[in-house]
Amino acid sequence: MRHPHGTTSRTARALRSTTVGAVSATLVAGTALGLAPAAQAASADSPTTRFVDITGADGTVLKANVVAPADASRAYPLLVLPTSWGLPQVEYLAQAQQLAKAGYVVVSYNVRGFWESGGYIEVAGPPDIADASKVIDWALAHTPADARRVGMAGLSYGAGISLLTAAHDKRVKAVAALSGWADLIDSIYSGRTQHLQAAGLLDGAGRVTGRQSPELQEIFKNLYASDLTKEQDMIEWGKKRSPETYVDALNTNGTAVMLANGWGDSIFPPNQYADFYEKLTGPKRLELRPGDHATTELTGLFGLPNDVWTDTRRWFDHYLRGQANGIDDEQPVQLKSRTGGAFEGYPDWKSVTATRKKIALASGTTIHANVDSGANGGVIFLSSVLDQIVQLPPVASIPLLPRRWAAVWQSEKYRTAQRVRGTAELHTTVTATKESGTLVAYLYDVGPLGLGKLVSHAPYTFHGETPGKPFGVDLELFSTAYDVPAGHRLALVVDTVDPLYIEHNPSGAQLTFSSPPNDPSYVSIPLREQ
């Protein structure tokens, strides 16, 4: 999958040049619009902005911008903001202006391999972590930044790099990781299943806006090819790039960590953030709200009001500036249901789920593989954005789902609203006619007319099973918060094909679901206290 030199590389460079102009112009225009009142009131106290080159690890040149208070006679807290995957260095300019006005030195830089920065895309590998430390070095030497008050923040790719850097560089005292990852493999290979649309989006954006390293090209090649001989290599590659691997270092450093994500994040599902949050022992905060990857923070990039960025600012104000703004006194887990309502506070992630109800799964259901039954997780970004804006998740007519290709179990009709909070868990026994296969489980909110709205889902792939021999399946669906109205039911649907994922069902494969008396099958529904 390596790009040959010549026409392809020239085309990529042309696309990058064209795209950088378009994206930069859009962000700068949005920044100017969002900051128009401040610009009209410009004075000698307005922040200064300059564009600089910073020498990163191994001499790689990183394109950066510095936004700082005009008064350089005293020291200020430093915030370092690595850019998102595929976005140029002006990404955070609106936020940087606002933070500088509040008394921060802000250095944002294009990570290596993207846009005009040098090097190759390393996917938050060791060179990226070394780059971030070099940026901190540069800022402390060339700006009025205080070495005792260093923070990092970022969106998506910048979030992961910020967490990884904080684990490796004790100077980083506080982090705000927005729409990021804690476990890279669990994000794009959960349930041992390739997240096809997510990987394809990252791959495509990387090719247009950057330069993939040979190692990354090989990773994508093996991912798409489902090369099981390379599976462990890919897992080890991902572990090296996963903040969860270094959680002990973060805890030892005492880093104050704020995590924020959307329930419908198509690239980094919320489960891996919630698990990571529970392992942190220092100051921490977890915010989960309706939305897809980076959509909950988007308006803030244009300088418009945005509660994620507001809380990010409060986080740094407290942990870098020592302000008694109360953020440390609030419940550290803040959730907002996809079906509306105010934020709910919890003392920890475990408290989100007060009780569980099980839906028994009757035995003896067989489905044929290789056909999409009509139940699916939707389309990357589009489906979750619709859910975020108009509360319209992917839907399916449960009575009309063809039972040849979809297994369906339903609960009783609920007399009261069921406030689903946390992670639904499927436990069942499967007998396959082939040694490999993929199944996808969906949890639906089913109304009186049989129309199901997707509550959650997750894929599961198996290899090396003996045909005809039953085996157990335990699968966590993606965490969520969703209120099922009174008079509705919950339905579990299982089929074998979903456009979001690569499936591994041989031709003619069948799956049979059973519920042995000594090991009954069920789906466990996590509920908030009623």
Coordinates of C-alpha atoms in Angstrom, one line a residue:
M1 CA 0.0 0.0 0.0
R2 CA 3.0 2.3 -0.2
H3 CA 2.7 5.2 -2.6
P4 CA 5.2 5.1 -5.4
H5 CA 7.2 8.3 -6.1
G6 CA 6.1 10.3 -9.1
T7 CA 2.5 11.0 -10.2
T8 CA 0.8 9.8 -7.0
S9 CA 3.1 11.7 -4.7
R10 CA 2.8 14.9 -6.8
T11 CA -1.0 14.5 -6.7
A12 CA -0.9 14.1 -3.0
R13 CA 1.2 17.3 -2.6
A14 CA -1.2 19.2 -4.8
L15 CA -4.2 18.0 -2.8
R16 CA -2.5 19.0 0.4
S17 CA -1.7 22.4 -0.9
T18 CA -5.2 23.0 -2.1
T19 CA -6.8 21.6 1.0
V20 CA -4.5 23.5 3.4
G21 CA -5.6 26.7 1.8
A22 CA -9.3 25.9 2.0
V23 CA -9.3 24.5 5.6
S24 CA -7.0 27.3 6.9
A25 CA -9.2 30.0 5.3
T26 CA -12.3 28.5 6.8
L27 CA -10.8 28.3 10.3
V28 CA -9.3 31.7 10.1
A29 CA -12.6 33.2 8.8
G30 CA -14.5 31.5 11.6
T31 CA -11.9 32.8 14.1
A32 CA -12.3 36.3 12.8
L33 CA -16.1 36.0 13.0
G34 CA -16.0 34.5 16.5
L35 CA -13.6 37.2 17.8
A36 CA -15.1 40.2 16.0
P37 CA -16.2 42.0 19.2
A38 CA -12.8 41.5 20.7
A39 CA -11.0 42.7 17.6
Q40 CA -13.0 45.9 17.6
A41 CA -11.9 46.5 21.2
A42 CA -8.2 45.8 20.4
S43 CA -5.7 47.5 22.6
A44 CA -2.1 47.2 23.8
D45 CA -3.4 44.4 26.0
S46 CA -4.5 42.3 23.1
P47 CA -2.6 39.0 22.7
T48 CA 0.2 38.7 20.2
T49 CA 0.2 36.1 17.5
R50 CA 3.2 34.8 15.6
F51 CA 3.9 31.9 13.4
V52 CA 7.1 30.0 14.0
D53 CA 9.2 27.0 13.1
I54 CA 10.1 24.7 16.0
T55 CA 12.7 22.0 15.7
G56 CA 11.3 18.8 17.0
A57 CA 12.9 15.4 17.6
D58 CA 15.6 14.2 15.2
G59 CA 15.6 17.8 13.6
T60 CA 12.1 17.6 12.2
V61 CA 10.7 21.1 11.6
L62 CA 7.2 21.6 13.1
K63 CA 5.0 24.5 12.0
A64 CA 3.5 26.3 15.0
N65 CA 1.8 29.4 16.2
V66 CA 2.3 31.2 19.5
V67 CA -0.5 33.3 21.0
A68 CA 0.6 35.1 24.2
P69 CA -0.4 38.0 26.4
A70 CA 1.1 41.3 25.3
D71 CA 2.8 41.9 28.6
A72 CA 5.9 39.7 28.6
S73 CA 7.3 41.1 31.8
R74 CA 5.9 38.2 33.9
A75 CA 5.4 34.5 33.6
Y76 CA 2.2 32.8 32.5
P77 CA 0.9 29.2 32.5
L78 CA 1.8 27.4 29.2
L79 CA -0.7 25.4 27.1
V80 CA 0.6 23.2 24.3
L81 CA -2.0 22.1 21.7
P82 CA -1.0 19.4 19.2
T83 CA -3.3 19.5 16.1
S84 CA -5.9 16.9 15.2
W85 CA -5.5 14.3 12.5
G86 CA -5.5 16.1 9.2
L87 CA -6.1 19.6 10.4
P88 CA -3.6 22.6 9.9
Q89 CA -1.9 24.6 12.6
V90 CA -4.6 27.3 12.7
E91 CA -7.1 24.7 14.1
Y92 CA -7.1 26.1 17.7
L93 CA -6.5 29.8 16.9
A94 CA -9.8 31.0 18.2
Q95 CA -9.4 29.1 21.5
A96 CA -5.8 30.3 21.7
Q97 CA -6.8 33.9 21.5
Q98 CA -9.4 33.5 24.2
L99 CA -6.9 31.6 26.5
A100 CA -4.2 34.2 25.9
K101 CA -6.6 36.9 26.9
A102 CA -7.2 35.0 30.1
G103 CA -3.5 34.9 30.9
Y104 CA -2.0 31.8 29.1
V105 CA 0.8 31.4 26.7
V106 CA -0.5 29.0 24.0
V107 CA 1.6 27.1 21.5
S108 CA -0.2 25.1 18.9
Y109 CA 1.7 23.1 16.4
N110 CA 1.1 20.8 13.4
V111 CA 2.2 17.3 14.4
R112 CA 4.8 15.6 12.3
G113 CA 3.8 14.2 8.9
F114 CA 0.9 16.5 8.4
W115 CA 0.6 19.6 6.2
E116 CA 3.7 21.7 6.2
S117 CA 5.4 20.1 9.2
G118 CA 8.2 17.7 8.3
G119 CA 8.6 14.0 8.9
Y120 CA 6.1 11.1 8.5
I121 CA 2.8 10.3 10.3
E122 CA 3.9 8.1 13.3
V123 CA 0.4 7.8 14.9
A124 CA 1.4 9.1 18.3
G125 CA 4.5 7.0 18.3
P126 CA 7.7 7.8 20.2
P127 CA 8.8 10.6 17.8
D128 CA 5.5 12.4 18.4
I129 CA 6.0 12.3 22.2
A130 CA 9.6 13.5 21.8
D131 CA 8.3 16.3 19.5
A132 CA 5.8 17.5 22.2
S133 CA 8.6 17.7 24.8
K134 CA 10.7 19.7 22.3
V135 CA 7.8 22.1 21.9
I136 CA 7.6 22.6 25.6
D137 CA 11.4 23.2 25.7
W138 CA 11.1 25.8 23.0
A139 CA 8.2 27.6 24.6
L140 CA 10.0 27.8 27.9
A141 CA 13.0 29.3 26.2
H142 CA 11.2 31.7 23.8
T143 CA 8.0 32.8 25.5
P144 CA 7.1 34.1 29.0
A145 CA 5.9 30.6 30.0
D146 CA 6.2 29.3 33.5
A147 CA 7.9 25.9 33.7
R148 CA 6.0 25.0 36.9
R149 CA 2.6 25.5 35.2
V150 CA 2.5 23.5 31.9
G151 CA -0.6 21.9 30.5
M152 CA -1.6 20.2 27.2
A153 CA -4.9 19.9 25.4
G154 CA -6.0 18.6 22.1
L155 CA -8.9 17.3 20.0
S156 CA -8.8 13.7 18.7
Y157 CA -5.2 13.0 17.6
G158 CA -4.0 16.0 19.8
A159 CA -5.8 14.4 22.7
G160 CA -4.0 11.1 22.5
I161 CA -0.6 12.9 22.0
S162 CA -1.3 15.1 25.1
L163 CA -2.1 12.1 27.3
L164 CA 1.0 10.2 26.1
T165 CA 3.2 13.2 26.6
A166 CA 1.9 13.8 30.1
A167 CA 2.8 10.2 31.0
H168 CA 6.4 10.6 29.7
D169 CA 7.1 14.3 30.7
K170 CA 6.6 15.2 34.3
R171 CA 6.4 18.9 33.5
V172 CA 2.9 18.4 32.2
K173 CA 0.7 19.1 35.2
A174 CA -2.8 19.0 33.6
V175 CA -4.3 17.6 30.4
A176 CA -7.7 18.0 28.7
A177 CA -8.1 15.2 26.2
L178 CA -11.2 15.8 23.9
S179 CA -12.6 13.1 21.7
G180 CA -9.4 11.1 22.1
W181 CA -8.4 7.5 22.8
A182 CA -7.0 5.6 25.7
D183 CA -6.8 2.2 24.0
L184 CA -6.0 2.5 20.2
I185 CA -6.7 -1.1 19.4
D186 CA -9.9 -1.3 21.3
S187 CA -11.0 1.8 19.4
I188 CA -10.5 0.5 15.8
Y189 CA -10.4 -3.3 16.4
S190 CA -12.9 -3.9 19.3
G191 CA -14.4 -7.3 19.4
R192 CA -11.5 -8.5 17.2
T193 CA -13.3 -6.7 14.3
Q194 CA -11.8 -4.1 12.0
H195 CA -13.8 -0.8 12.1
L196 CA -13.7 -0.4 8.3
Q197 CA -15.3 3.1 7.9
A198 CA -13.3 4.5 10.8
A199 CA -10.0 3.1 9.5
G200 CA -10.8 4.2 5.9
L201 CA -11.5 7.7 7.0
L202 CA -8.2 8.0 8.9
D203 CA -6.3 6.4 6.1
G204 CA -7.8 8.7 3.5
A205 CA -7.4 11.8 5.5
G206 CA -3.8 10.9 6.2
R207 CA -3.0 10.4 2.5
V208 CA -4.5 13.7 1.5
T209 CA -3.2 15.9 4.2
G210 CA 0.0 14.2 5.2
R211 CA 2.7 11.6 4.6
Q212 CA 2.2 8.1 6.0
S213 CA 5.3 6.3 7.4
P214 CA 6.1 3.0 5.9
E215 CA 5.2 1.4 9.2
L216 CA 1.7 3.0 9.1
Q217 CA 1.2 1.9 5.5
E218 CA 2.0 -1.7 6.5
I219 CA -0.4 -1.4 9.5
F220 CA -3.3 -0.3 7.2
K221 CA -2.4 -3.0 4.7
N222 CA -2.6 -5.8 7.3
L223 CA -5.7 -4.4 8.9
Y224 CA -7.7 -4.4 5.6
A225 CA -6.3 -7.8 4.6
S226 CA -7.3 -9.4 7.9
D227 CA -3.9 -10.9 8.1
L228 CA -4.0 -12.9 11.4
T229 CA -0.3 -13.7 11.2
K230 CA 0.3 -9.9 11.7
E231 CA -2.5 -9.5 14.3
Q232 CA -0.2 -9.6 17.4
D233 CA 2.2 -7.2 15.7
M234 CA -0.6 -4.7 15.2
I235 CA -1.8 -5.1 18.8
E236 CA 1.7 -4.4 20.1
W237 CA 2.0 -1.4 17.8
G238 CA -1.3 -0.1 19.2
K239 CA -0.3 -0.7 22.8
K240 CA 2.8 1.5 22.4
R241 CA 0.5 4.3 21.3
S242 CA -2.2 3.8 23.9
P243 CA -2.3 6.1 27.0
E244 CA -3.8 3.2 29.0
T245 CA -0.4 1.4 28.7
Y246 CA 1.2 4.2 30.7
V247 CA -1.6 4.9 33.2
D248 CA 0.8 4.1 36.1
A249 CA 3.1 6.9 35.0
L250 CA 0.2 9.3 34.8
N251 CA -0.8 8.3 38.3
T252 CA 2.8 8.6 39.6
N253 CA 3.1 12.1 38.1
G254 CA -0.2 13.1 39.6
T255 CA -1.4 14.6 36.3
A256 CA -4.8 16.3 36.4
V257 CA -6.7 14.6 33.6
M258 CA -10.0 15.7 32.0
L259 CA -11.6 13.4 29.4
A260 CA -14.5 14.4 27.2
N261 CA -16.1 12.4 24.4
G262 CA -19.4 11.9 22.5
W263 CA -21.6 8.8 23.1
G264 CA -21.7 8.1 19.3
D265 CA -18.0 8.6 18.6
S266 CA -17.4 6.6 15.4
I267 CA -13.7 6.5 15.8
F268 CA -13.0 6.3 19.5
P269 CA -16.1 4.7 21.2
P270 CA -16.7 5.8 24.9
N271 CA -16.0 2.4 26.5
Q272 CA -12.3 2.7 26.3
Y273 CA -12.3 6.2 27.9
A274 CA -14.6 5.1 30.7
D275 CA -12.3 2.1 31.5
F276 CA -9.2 4.4 31.4
Y277 CA -10.9 6.9 33.7
E278 CA -11.5 4.3 36.4
K279 CA -7.8 3.5 36.4
L280 CA -6.7 7.0 37.0
T281 CA -6.0 7.9 40.7
G282 CA -5.1 11.6 40.4
P283 CA -7.4 14.5 39.8
K284 CA -9.8 13.5 37.0
R285 CA -13.0 14.3 35.2
L286 CA -15.1 12.5 32.6
E287 CA -17.7 14.2 30.4
L288 CA -19.9 12.2 28.0
R289 CA -22.5 13.9 25.9
P290 CA -24.5 13.2 22.7
G291 CA -22.4 13.5 19.5
D292 CA -19.9 11.9 17.2
H293 CA -16.2 12.3 16.9
A294 CA -15.2 15.9 17.7
T295 CA -18.7 17.2 16.9
T296 CA -19.3 18.2 20.5
E297 CA -16.2 20.5 20.5
L298 CA -16.6 21.8 16.9
T299 CA -18.2 25.2 17.5
G300 CA -15.5 26.1 20.0
L301 CA -12.9 25.9 17.2
F302 CA -14.7 28.9 15.7
G303 CA -14.7 30.9 18.9
L304 CA -18.4 30.3 19.5
P305 CA -19.8 29.3 23.0
N306 CA -19.1 25.7 23.7
D307 CA -19.5 23.9 27.0
V308 CA -16.6 21.4 26.4
W309 CA -14.1 24.2 25.8
T310 CA -15.6 26.2 28.8
D311 CA -15.0 23.2 31.1
T312 CA -11.5 22.8 29.6
R313 CA -10.7 26.4 30.5
R314 CA -12.1 25.9 34.0
W315 CA -9.9 22.7 34.4
F316 CA -6.8 24.6 33.5
D317 CA -7.8 27.7 35.5
H318 CA -8.0 25.5 38.6
Y319 CA -5.0 23.2 38.1
L320 CA -2.6 25.6 36.5
R321 CA -3.7 29.0 37.9
G322 CA -5.0 27.8 41.2
Q323 CA -8.4 29.4 40.8
A324 CA -11.1 28.2 43.3
N325 CA -13.7 27.9 40.6
G326 CA -15.4 24.8 42.0
I327 CA -14.6 22.4 39.3
D328 CA -12.9 20.1 41.8
D329 CA -16.0 20.1 44.0
E330 CA -18.4 18.9 41.3
Q331 CA -19.2 15.3 40.7
P332 CA -16.3 14.2 38.5
V333 CA -18.4 12.1 36.1
Q334 CA -20.8 14.3 34.0
L335 CA -23.2 12.6 31.6
K336 CA -25.9 13.9 29.3
S337 CA -28.5 11.5 27.9
R338 CA -28.9 11.2 24.2
T339 CA -32.6 11.7 24.6
G340 CA -32.3 15.1 26.3
G341 CA -32.3 16.6 29.8
A342 CA -29.6 18.2 31.9
F343 CA -26.2 16.9 32.9
E344 CA -26.1 14.2 35.5
G345 CA -23.3 14.0 38.0
Y346 CA -21.8 10.8 39.5
P347 CA -19.0 10.2 41.9
D348 CA -17.4 7.6 39.6
W349 CA -18.1 5.5 36.5
K350 CA -19.4 2.5 38.5
S351 CA -22.1 4.7 40.1
V352 CA -23.6 5.4 36.7
T353 CA -25.2 2.0 36.7
A354 CA -27.3 1.6 39.8
T355 CA -29.1 -1.7 38.8
R356 CA -29.2 -4.2 35.9
K357 CA -32.1 -6.0 34.3
K358 CA -31.6 -9.1 32.2
I359 CA -33.5 -9.9 29.1
A360 CA -33.5 -13.7 28.6
L361 CA -32.5 -14.9 25.2
A362 CA -34.5 -18.0 24.2
S363 CA -32.6 -21.0 22.8
G364 CA -32.6 -22.5 19.3
T365 CA -32.4 -19.4 17.0
T366 CA -30.4 -19.9 13.8
I367 CA -29.4 -17.3 11.3
H368 CA -27.6 -17.4 7.9
A369 CA -24.6 -15.2 7.4
N370 CA -23.4 -12.8 4.7
V371 CA -26.6 -10.7 4.3
D372 CA -27.3 -7.3 5.9
S373 CA -30.7 -7.8 7.6
G374 CA -31.4 -4.1 7.7
A375 CA -30.2 -3.7 11.3
N376 CA -27.0 -1.7 11.3
G377 CA -25.0 0.9 13.1
G378 CA -25.6 3.6 10.5
V379 CA -23.0 5.7 8.7
I380 CA -19.9 7.1 10.3
F381 CA -20.5 10.7 11.5
L382 CA -23.8 11.2 9.7
S383 CA -25.9 8.9 12.0
S384 CA -24.5 10.2 15.3
V385 CA -24.7 13.8 14.2
L386 CA -28.4 13.3 13.4
D387 CA -28.8 11.7 16.8
Q388 CA -27.0 14.7 18.4
I389 CA -29.0 17.4 16.6
V390 CA -32.5 15.9 16.2
Q391 CA -32.4 12.8 18.4
L392 CA -32.7 10.5 15.3
P393 CA -30.4 7.5 15.6
P394 CA -30.4 4.7 13.0
V395 CA -33.8 2.9 12.9
A396 CA -35.1 -0.4 11.9
S397 CA -38.6 -2.0 11.7
I398 CA -38.2 -4.8 14.2
P399 CA -41.2 -6.9 13.0
L400 CA -40.0 -6.7 9.4
L401 CA -36.4 -7.8 10.0
P402 CA -36.0 -11.1 8.1
R403 CA -35.5 -13.8 10.7
R404 CA -33.4 -15.8 8.2
W405 CA -30.6 -13.3 8.7
A406 CA -31.5 -11.7 12.0
A407 CA -32.0 -13.1 15.5
V408 CA -34.5 -11.1 17.5
W409 CA -35.4 -11.1 21.2
Q410 CA -37.6 -8.6 22.9
S411 CA -38.4 -7.6 26.5
E412 CA -41.8 -7.1 27.9
K413 CA -43.5 -3.7 27.5
Y414 CA -42.1 -1.4 30.2
R415 CA -44.6 0.3 32.4
T416 CA -42.2 3.1 33.4
A417 CA -39.3 4.8 31.6
Q418 CA -36.0 2.9 31.6
R419 CA -33.0 5.1 31.9
V420 CA -30.2 3.1 30.3
R421 CA -26.8 4.3 31.6
G422 CA -23.5 2.6 31.1
T423 CA -22.6 -0.6 29.2
A424 CA -25.0 -3.3 28.1
E425 CA -23.5 -6.8 28.1
L426 CA -24.4 -9.8 26.0
H427 CA -23.8 -13.3 27.1
T428 CA -24.7 -16.2 24.9
T429 CA -23.6 -19.5 23.5
V430 CA -23.0 -19.8 19.7
T431 CA -22.6 -22.8 17.5
A432 CA -21.1 -22.0 14.1
T433 CA -20.8 -24.1 10.9
K434 CA -17.5 -22.5 10.1
E435 CA -14.3 -21.9 12.1
S436 CA -14.5 -18.1 11.6
G437 CA -17.3 -15.6 11.7
T438 CA -18.6 -12.2 12.7
L439 CA -21.8 -11.2 14.5
V440 CA -23.0 -7.7 15.4
A441 CA -25.3 -7.1 18.3
Y442 CA -27.8 -4.2 18.4
L443 CA -30.0 -2.9 21.2
Y444 CA -33.1 -1.1 20.1
D445 CA -35.8 1.0 21.7
V446 CA -39.0 -0.3 20.1
G447 CA -42.1 1.8 20.0
P448 CA -45.7 0.7 19.8
L449 CA -45.6 0.4 16.0
G450 CA -42.4 -1.8 16.0
L451 CA -40.0 1.0 14.9
G452 CA -36.7 0.5 16.7
K453 CA -34.3 3.3 17.5
L454 CA -30.7 2.2 18.0
V455 CA -29.6 2.4 21.6
S456 CA -26.2 0.7 21.2
H457 CA -24.4 -1.9 19.3
A458 CA -21.0 -3.7 19.0
P459 CA -19.3 -6.2 16.7
Y460 CA -17.7 -9.6 17.6
T461 CA -15.4 -11.7 15.5
F462 CA -14.2 -15.2 16.2
H463 CA -11.5 -17.4 14.6
G464 CA -10.3 -20.9 15.2
E465 CA -13.6 -22.4 16.6
T466 CA -14.5 -26.0 15.8
P467 CA -17.5 -26.1 13.5
G468 CA -20.5 -27.6 15.3
K469 CA -19.0 -27.1 18.8
P470 CA -20.7 -24.6 21.0
F471 CA -18.6 -21.7 22.5
G472 CA -19.4 -18.8 24.8
V473 CA -19.6 -15.2 23.7
D474 CA -19.3 -12.3 26.1
L475 CA -19.6 -8.9 24.4
E476 CA -19.8 -5.4 25.8
L477 CA -21.9 -3.0 23.7
F478 CA -20.7 0.6 23.4
S479 CA -21.5 2.6 26.5
T480 CA -24.4 5.0 26.3
A481 CA -27.1 7.1 28.1
Y482 CA -30.6 6.7 26.7
D483 CA -34.1 7.0 28.1
V484 CA -36.6 4.4 26.9
P485 CA -40.1 5.8 27.2
A486 CA -42.9 4.0 29.2
G487 CA -44.8 1.7 26.9
H488 CA -41.8 0.8 24.8
R489 CA -39.7 -2.4 24.7
L490 CA -36.0 -3.2 24.3
A491 CA -35.0 -5.6 21.6
L492 CA -31.7 -7.3 21.0
V493 CA -31.0 -8.0 17.3
V494 CA -28.0 -10.0 16.1
D495 CA -27.0 -10.3 12.5
T496 CA -23.7 -10.8 10.6
V497 CA -23.1 -7.8 8.3
D498 CA -22.7 -4.1 9.0
P499 CA -21.2 -1.6 6.6
L500 CA -19.2 -0.1 9.5
Y501 CA -17.1 -3.2 9.9
I502 CA -15.1 -5.9 8.0
E503 CA -16.9 -9.2 8.4
H504 CA -15.4 -12.7 8.5
N505 CA -18.3 -15.0 7.5
P506 CA -17.4 -17.7 5.0
S507 CA -20.0 -18.4 2.3
G508 CA -22.9 -20.5 3.5
A509 CA -22.0 -20.0 7.2
Q510 CA -24.8 -20.2 9.8
L511 CA -24.8 -19.3 13.5
T512 CA -27.1 -20.9 16.1
F513 CA -27.7 -19.3 19.4
S514 CA -28.6 -21.5 22.4
S515 CA -29.3 -21.0 26.1
P516 CA -28.0 -24.0 28.1
P517 CA -29.8 -24.5 31.4
N518 CA -26.5 -24.3 33.3
D519 CA -25.4 -21.2 31.4
P520 CA -28.4 -19.2 30.2
S521 CA -28.1 -16.5 27.6
Y522 CA -29.1 -13.0 28.3
V523 CA -28.4 -9.3 27.6
S524 CA -27.8 -7.3 30.8
I525 CA -29.2 -3.7 30.6
P526 CA -27.5 -1.1 32.8
L527 CA -30.0 1.3 34.5
R528 CA -29.8 4.4 36.5
E529 CA -31.6 4.5 39.8
Q530 CA -35.3 4.8 38.9

